């Protein structure tokens, strides 16, 4: 279940694309190893989109000779992409958009040296966002999420996963997921909702995390599943958050309710992955601390390791996840923003890619695959998203660049000129 299926769109023909990154001919399953670098580039390309779907992909020359297009040209809106790169819209597979206030005190306290756990102890961190969400109306939260969606689209993101997780009681988790649904309905892109009741133990359950886990499984999950308010259940499994045993209990309940699972893991400390891989999570995210012995099992699975280098950057860490170790072990990797008010207030997938190139030794091509087709795998949407191929959703991003490597190169500036979401353009190319 995801939102973004019922939008109206006009026929579009994108022409004169300097480089079209199709990401086509993906092997079965997510991209791994050398296949991460295969962008399927077509020079001087064209893409025809009808009824929100991509119907043909080829060269501009071929498109202009197409008999159907010649006959129907009046009905089709041309978009001349001269001098620009087009790629699949980014799939941001990890965001926390339902919050009210930026965490400016945490930001400032971190500068002289307070760490993640010290900030949490001082009343900051995840818990400090709870108050704002609990007091906010659903309408106010919906407006906040809508602003984020518009901002994401302007940066080239056409599909995102959106987590609850700052309500942490039944009423406010429902309100957060309803706000995601209401905002998604007004947005032409695609939103995949995730229930993250297990983000932190709320203050009223301090020292009683087992009782809170029982509440998640027995009180929160049934109405969320029944009302189809989430597709995934997520757990923050780490030191100071939830244990692997608690995560397994939550995953068992999710399975019972027909919800797929994913987890935050290995951000602060190492957790062995074996007990969680049994639940076939779509994605395991952060992955800063992972035991070498777990990599073969991860590589044999379709579980994607999703890196969120924006969090490492914003927390001022010198260490980033060792992406090469994962890629060379055959693990499928993705990149996401982890957009959230505490550790990664970053909307830009291009910036995430830039950090992956400069701090994680990923090549620009690998970073693009990780931000598109493998992000789609991390959301189990690869049949519809993440590549530019006939039959897939018309989700495209047009960048003011003549070479794809410019996308992570020009960091700190948004060079996305136009985004197309399910066939609906957002933005306008300068003529
Ligand atoms: Zn997160």
CSV table of N, CA and C in Angstrom, one decimal, residues 270-382:
chain,number,residue,atom,x,y,z
A,270,UNK,N,27.0,-2.0,17.7
A,270,UNK,CA,26.8,-3.1,16.9
A,270,UNK,C,25.7,-4.0,17.4
A,271,UNK,N,24.8,-4.4,16.6
A,271,UNK,CA,23.8,-5.5,16.9
A,271,UNK,C,24.0,-6.6,15.8
A,272,UNK,N,24.1,-7.8,16.2
A,272,UNK,CA,24.2,-8.9,15.2
A,272,UNK,C,22.9,-9.0,14.5
A,273,UNK,N,23.0,-9.2,13.1
A,273,UNK,CA,21.8,-9.1,12.3
A,273,UNK,C,20.9,-10.3,12.1
A,274,UNK,N,21.5,-11.5,12.5
A,274,UNK,CA,20.9,-12.8,12.3
A,274,UNK,C,19.4,-12.9,12.7
A,275,UNK,N,19.2,-12.4,14.0
A,275,UNK,CA,17.8,-12.6,14.5
A,275,UNK,C,16.8,-11.7,13.7
A,276,UNK,N,17.3,-10.6,13.1
A,276,UNK,CA,16.3,-9.8,12.4
A,276,UNK,C,16.2,-10.2,10.9
A,277,UNK,N,17.3,-10.7,10.3
A,277,UNK,CA,17.2,-11.1,8.9
A,277,UNK,C,16.2,-12.2,8.7
A,278,UNK,N,15.9,-13.0,9.8
A,278,UNK,CA,14.8,-14.0,9.7
A,278,UNK,C,13.5,-13.4,9.2
A,279,UNK,N,13.3,-12.2,9.5
A,279,UNK,CA,12.0,-11.5,9.2
A,279,UNK,C,12.0,-10.9,7.8
A,280,UNK,N,13.1,-11.1,7.1
A,280,UNK,CA,13.2,-10.6,5.7
A,280,UNK,C,12.9,-9.1,5.6
A,281,UNK,N,13.6,-8.3,6.4
A,281,UNK,CA,13.3,-6.8,6.4
A,281,UNK,C,13.6,-6.3,5.0
A,282,UNK,N,12.8,-5.3,4.5
A,282,UNK,CA,13.1,-4.7,3.2
A,282,UNK,C,14.4,-3.9,3.3
A,283,UNK,N,14.7,-3.4,4.4
A,283,UNK,CA,15.9,-2.6,4.5
A,283,UNK,C,16.4,-2.5,6.0
A,284,UNK,N,17.7,-2.4,6.2
A,284,UNK,CA,18.3,-2.2,7.5
A,284,UNK,C,19.1,-0.9,7.3
A,285,UNK,N,18.8,0.1,8.1
A,285,UNK,CA,19.3,1.5,7.9
A,285,UNK,C,20.3,2.0,8.9
A,286,UNK,N,21.2,2.8,8.5
A,286,UNK,CA,22.4,3.4,9.2
A,286,UNK,C,23.6,2.5,8.9
A,287,UNK,N,23.7,1.4,9.6
A,287,UNK,CA,24.7,0.3,9.4
A,287,UNK,C,26.1,0.9,9.5
A,288,UNK,N,26.3,1.8,10.5
A,288,UNK,CA,27.7,2.2,10.8
A,288,UNK,C,28.5,1.1,11.5
A,289,UNK,N,27.9,0.3,12.3
A,289,UNK,CA,28.6,-0.7,13.1
A,289,UNK,C,27.9,-2.0,12.8
A,290,UNK,N,28.6,-2.8,11.9
A,290,UNK,CA,28.1,-4.1,11.5
A,290,UNK,C,29.2,-5.1,11.5
A,291,UNK,N,28.9,-6.3,12.1
A,291,UNK,CA,29.9,-7.3,12.2
A,291,UNK,C,30.2,-7.9,10.8
A,292,UNK,N,31.5,-8.1,10.5
A,292,UNK,CA,31.9,-8.7,9.2
A,292,UNK,C,31.2,-10.0,9.0
A,293,UNK,N,31.1,-10.8,10.0
A,293,UNK,CA,30.5,-12.1,9.9
A,293,UNK,C,29.0,-12.1,9.4
A,294,UNK,N,28.4,-10.9,9.5
A,294,UNK,CA,27.0,-10.9,9.1
A,294,UNK,C,26.8,-10.5,7.6
A,295,UNK,N,27.9,-10.1,7.0
A,295,UNK,CA,27.8,-9.6,5.6
A,295,UNK,C,27.4,-10.7,4.6
A,296,UNK,N,27.9,-12.0,4.7
A,296,UNK,CA,27.5,-13.0,3.7
A,296,UNK,C,26.0,-13.2,3.8
A,297,UNK,N,25.4,-13.3,4.9
A,297,UNK,CA,24.0,-13.6,5.0
A,297,UNK,C,23.2,-12.4,4.5
A,298,UNK,N,23.7,-11.2,4.7
A,298,UNK,CA,23.0,-10.0,4.2
A,298,UNK,C,23.1,-10.0,2.7
A,299,UNK,N,24.3,-10.4,2.2
A,299,UNK,CA,24.5,-10.4,0.7
A,299,UNK,C,23.6,-11.4,0.0
A,300,UNK,N,23.3,-12.5,0.7
A,300,UNK,CA,22.4,-13.5,0.1
A,300,UNK,C,21.0,-13.1,0.1
A,301,UNK,N,20.6,-12.1,0.9
A,301,UNK,CA,19.2,-11.7,1.1
A,301,UNK,C,18.9,-10.6,0.1
A,302,UNK,N,17.6,-10.2,0.0
A,302,UNK,CA,17.2,-9.1,-0.8
A,302,UNK,C,17.1,-7.8,0.1
A,303,UNK,N,17.5,-8.0,1.4
A,303,UNK,CA,17.5,-6.8,2.3
A,303,UNK,C,18.5,-5.8,1.9
A,304,UNK,N,18.1,-4.6,1.8
A,304,UNK,CA,19.0,-3.5,1.3
A,304,UNK,C,19.6,-2.8,2.6
A,305,UNK,N,20.9,-2.6,2.5
A,305,UNK,CA,21.6,-1.8,3.5
A,305,UNK,C,21.5,-0.3,3.1
A,306,UNK,N,20.7,0.5,3.9
A,306,UNK,CA,20.5,1.9,3.5
A,306,UNK,C,21.4,2.8,4.4
A,307,UNK,N,22.3,3.5,3.7
A,307,UNK,CA,23.1,4.5,4.4
A,307,UNK,C,22.5,5.8,4.4
A,308,UNK,N,22.7,6.5,5.5
A,308,UNK,CA,22.1,7.9,5.7
A,308,UNK,C,23.2,8.8,6.1
A,309,UNK,N,24.1,9.2,5.2
A,309,UNK,CA,25.3,9.9,5.6
A,309,UNK,C,25.0,11.4,6.1
A,310,UNK,N,23.8,11.9,5.8
A,310,UNK,CA,23.4,13.2,6.3
A,310,UNK,C,23.5,13.2,7.8
A,311,UNK,N,23.2,12.1,8.5
A,311,UNK,CA,23.2,12.0,9.9
A,311,UNK,C,24.6,12.0,10.4
A,312,UNK,N,25.5,11.3,9.8
A,312,UNK,CA,26.9,11.4,10.2
A,312,UNK,C,27.5,12.8,10.1
A,313,UNK,N,27.1,13.4,8.9
A,313,UNK,CA,27.6,14.8,8.7
A,313,UNK,C,27.1,15.8,9.8
A,314,UNK,N,25.7,15.7,10.0
A,314,UNK,CA,25.1,16.7,10.9
A,314,UNK,C,25.5,16.5,12.4
A,315,UNK,N,25.8,15.2,12.7
A,315,UNK,CA,26.3,14.9,14.1
A,315,UNK,C,27.8,15.2,14.3
A,316,UNK,N,28.4,15.6,13.2
A,316,UNK,CA,29.8,16.0,13.2
A,316,UNK,C,30.7,14.8,13.4
A,317,UNK,N,30.3,13.6,12.9
A,317,UNK,CA,31.1,12.4,13.1
A,317,UNK,C,32.2,12.4,12.0
A,318,UNK,N,33.4,11.9,12.4
A,318,UNK,CA,34.4,11.7,11.4
A,318,UNK,C,34.3,10.4,10.7
A,319,UNK,N,33.6,9.5,11.3
A,319,UNK,CA,33.4,8.2,10.7
A,319,UNK,C,32.1,8.0,10.0
A,320,UNK,N,32.1,7.4,8.8
A,320,UNK,CA,30.9,7.2,8.0
A,320,UNK,C,30.8,5.6,7.8
A,321,UNK,N,29.7,5.1,7.4
A,321,UNK,CA,29.6,3.7,7.1
A,321,UNK,C,30.6,3.3,6.0
A,322,UNK,N,31.1,2.1,6.2
A,322,UNK,CA,32.1,1.6,5.2
A,322,UNK,C,31.5,1.0,4.0
A,323,UNK,N,31.0,1.9,3.1
A,323,UNK,CA,30.2,1.4,2.0
A,323,UNK,C,31.0,0.4,1.1
A,324,UNK,N,32.3,0.6,0.9
A,324,UNK,CA,33.0,-0.4,0.1
A,324,UNK,C,33.0,-1.8,0.6
A,325,UNK,N,33.1,-1.9,1.9
A,325,UNK,CA,33.0,-3.3,2.5
A,325,UNK,C,31.7,-3.9,2.2
A,326,UNK,N,30.6,-3.2,2.2
A,326,UNK,CA,29.3,-3.8,1.9
A,326,UNK,C,29.2,-4.1,0.4
A,327,UNK,N,29.6,-3.1,-0.5
A,327,UNK,CA,29.5,-3.3,-1.9
A,327,UNK,C,30.4,-4.5,-2.4
A,328,UNK,N,31.6,-4.6,-1.8
A,328,UNK,CA,32.5,-5.6,-2.3
A,328,UNK,C,32.0,-7.0,-1.7
A,329,UNK,N,31.2,-7.0,-0.7
A,329,UNK,CA,30.7,-8.3,-0.2
A,329,UNK,C,29.4,-8.7,-0.9
A,330,UNK,N,28.9,-7.9,-1.8
A,330,UNK,CA,27.7,-8.2,-2.6
A,330,UNK,C,26.4,-7.8,-1.9
A,331,UNK,N,26.5,-6.9,-0.9
A,331,UNK,CA,25.3,-6.4,-0.3
A,331,UNK,C,24.7,-5.3,-1.2
A,332,UNK,N,23.4,-5.3,-1.3
A,332,UNK,CA,22.7,-4.3,-2.0
A,332,UNK,C,22.6,-3.0,-1.1
A,333,UNK,N,23.0,-1.9,-1.6
A,333,UNK,CA,23.1,-0.7,-0.8
A,333,UNK,C,22.2,0.4,-1.4
A,334,UNK,N,21.6,1.2,-0.5
A,334,UNK,CA,20.8,2.4,-1.0
A,334,UNK,C,21.3,3.6,-0.2
A,335,UNK,N,20.9,4.8,-0.6
A,335,UNK,CA,21.2,6.0,0.1
A,335,UNK,C,19.8,6.7,0.4
A,336,UNK,N,19.7,7.3,1.5
A,336,UNK,CA,18.5,8.1,1.9
A,336,UNK,C,18.9,9.3,2.7
A,337,UNK,N,18.0,10.2,2.9
A,337,UNK,CA,18.3,11.5,3.6
A,337,UNK,C,18.2,11.3,5.1
A,338,UNK,N,17.3,10.4,5.6
A,338,UNK,CA,17.0,10.3,7.0
A,338,UNK,C,16.5,11.7,7.5
A,339,UNK,N,15.8,12.4,6.6
A,339,UNK,CA,15.3,13.7,7.0
A,339,UNK,C,14.6,13.7,8.3
A,340,UNK,N,15.1,14.4,9.3
A,340,UNK,CA,14.5,14.5,10.7
A,340,UNK,C,15.0,15.7,11.4
A,341,UNK,N,14.4,16.2,12.5
A,341,UNK,CA,14.8,17.4,13.1
A,341,UNK,C,16.0,17.3,14.0
A,342,UNK,N,16.4,16.1,14.4
A,342,UNK,CA,17.5,16.0,15.3
A,342,UNK,C,18.8,15.7,14.7
A,343,UNK,N,18.9,14.7,13.8
A,343,UNK,CA,20.2,14.3,13.3
A,343,UNK,C,20.5,14.5,11.9
A,344,UNK,N,19.4,14.9,11.1
A,344,UNK,CA,19.6,15.0,9.7
A,344,UNK,C,18.6,15.9,9.0
A,345,UNK,N,18.5,17.2,9.3
A,345,UNK,CA,17.6,18.1,8.7
A,345,UNK,C,18.0,18.4,7.2
A,346,UNK,N,18.1,17.4,6.4
A,346,UNK,CA,18.5,17.5,5.0
A,346,UNK,C,17.5,16.8,4.1
A,347,UNK,N,17.1,17.6,3.1
A,347,UNK,CA,16.1,17.1,2.2
A,347,UNK,C,16.7,16.6,0.9
A,348,UNK,N,17.9,16.9,0.7
A,348,UNK,CA,18.5,16.7,-0.7
A,348,UNK,C,19.2,15.4,-0.9
A,349,UNK,N,18.6,14.6,-1.8
A,349,UNK,CA,19.3,13.3,-2.1
A,349,UNK,C,20.6,13.6,-2.9
A,350,UNK,N,20.7,14.7,-3.6
A,350,UNK,CA,22.0,15.0,-4.3
A,350,UNK,C,23.0,15.3,-3.2
A,351,UNK,N,22.7,15.9,-2.1
A,351,UNK,CA,23.6,16.1,-1.0
A,351,UNK,C,24.0,14.8,-0.4
A,352,UNK,N,23.0,13.9,-0.2
A,352,UNK,CA,23.4,12.5,0.4
A,352,UNK,C,24.3,11.8,-0.6
A,353,UNK,N,24.1,12.0,-1.9
A,353,UNK,CA,25.0,11.4,-2.9
A,353,UNK,C,26.4,12.0,-2.8
A,354,UNK,N,26.5,13.3,-2.6
A,354,UNK,CA,27.8,14.0,-2.5
A,354,UNK,C,28.5,13.5,-1.3
A,355,UNK,N,27.9,13.3,-0.2
A,355,UNK,CA,28.5,12.8,1.0
A,355,UNK,C,29.0,11.4,0.8
A,356,UNK,N,28.2,10.6,0.1
A,356,UNK,CA,28.6,9.2,-0.2
A,356,UNK,C,29.8,9.1,-1.0
A,357,UNK,N,30.0,10.1,-2.0
A,357,UNK,CA,31.2,10.1,-2.8
A,357,UNK,C,32.4,10.6,-2.0
A,358,UNK,N,32.2,11.6,-1.2
A,358,UNK,CA,33.4,12.2,-0.6
A,358,UNK,C,33.8,11.5,0.7
A,359,UNK,N,32.8,10.9,1.4
A,359,UNK,CA,33.1,10.3,2.7
A,359,UNK,C,33.0,8.8,2.8
A,360,UNK,N,32.4,8.2,1.8
A,360,UNK,CA,32.1,6.8,1.8
A,360,UNK,C,32.7,6.1,0.6
A,361,UNK,N,33.5,6.8,-0.2
A,361,UNK,CA,34.2,6.3,-1.3
A,361,UNK,C,33.3,5.5,-2.3
A,362,UNK,N,32.0,6.0,-2.4
A,362,UNK,CA,31.2,5.5,-3.5
A,362,UNK,C,31.4,6.3,-4.8
A,363,UNK,N,31.4,5.7,-5.9
A,363,UNK,CA,31.5,6.5,-7.2
A,363,UNK,C,30.2,7.3,-7.4
A,364,UNK,N,30.2,8.3,-8.2
A,364,UNK,CA,29.0,9.0,-8.6
A,364,UNK,C,27.9,8.0,-9.2
A,365,UNK,N,28.4,7.1,-10.0
A,365,UNK,CA,27.4,6.2,-10.6
A,365,UNK,C,26.8,5.3,-9.5
A,366,UNK,N,27.6,4.8,-8.6
A,366,UNK,CA,27.1,3.9,-7.6
A,366,UNK,C,26.1,4.7,-6.7
A,367,UNK,N,26.4,6.0,-6.4
A,367,UNK,CA,25.6,6.8,-5.6
A,367,UNK,C,24.2,7.0,-6.3
A,368,UNK,N,24.2,7.1,-7.6
A,368,UNK,CA,22.9,7.3,-8.3
A,368,UNK,C,22.1,6.1,-8.3
A,369,UNK,N,22.7,4.9,-8.5
A,369,UNK,CA,21.9,3.7,-8.4
A,369,UNK,C,21.4,3.5,-7.0
A,370,UNK,N,22.2,3.9,-6.0
A,370,UNK,CA,21.7,3.7,-4.6
A,370,UNK,C,20.6,4.7,-4.3
A,371,UNK,N,20.5,5.8,-5.0
A,371,UNK,CA,19.5,6.8,-4.7
A,371,UNK,C,18.2,6.6,-5.5
A,372,UNK,N,18.3,5.7,-6.5
A,372,UNK,CA,17.1,5.5,-7.4
A,372,UNK,C,16.6,4.0,-7.3
A,373,UNK,N,17.2,3.2,-8.1
A,373,UNK,CA,16.7,1.8,-8.3
A,373,UNK,C,16.8,1.0,-6.9
A,374,UNK,N,17.9,1.2,-6.2
A,374,UNK,CA,18.0,0.4,-5.0
A,374,UNK,C,17.2,1.0,-3.9
A,375,UNK,N,16.9,2.3,-3.9
A,375,UNK,CA,16.0,2.9,-3.0
A,375,UNK,C,14.6,2.3,-3.3
A,376,UNK,N,14.3,2.1,-4.5
A,376,UNK,CA,13.0,1.5,-4.9
A,376,UNK,C,12.9,0.1,-4.3
A,377,UNK,N,14.0,-0.7,-4.4
A,377,UNK,CA,14.0,-2.0,-3.8
A,377,UNK,C,13.8,-1.9,-2.3
A,378,UNK,N,14.4,-0.9,-1.7
A,378,UNK,CA,14.3,-0.8,-0.2
A,378,UNK,C,12.9,-0.5,0.2
A,379,UNK,N,12.0,-0.1,-0.7
A,379,UNK,CA,10.6,0.1,-0.4
A,379,UNK,C,9.7,-0.9,-1.1
A,380,UNK,N,10.4,-1.9,-1.7
A,380,UNK,CA,9.6,-3.0,-2.4
A,380,UNK,C,8.7,-2.4,-3.5
A,381,UNK,N,9.3,-1.4,-4.2
A,381,UNK,CA,8.5,-0.7,-5.3
A,381,UNK,C,9.3,-0.8,-6.6
A,382,UNK,N,10.3,-1.7,-6.7
A,382,UNK,CA,11.1,-1.7,-7.9
A,382,UNK,C,10.4,-2.1,-9.2
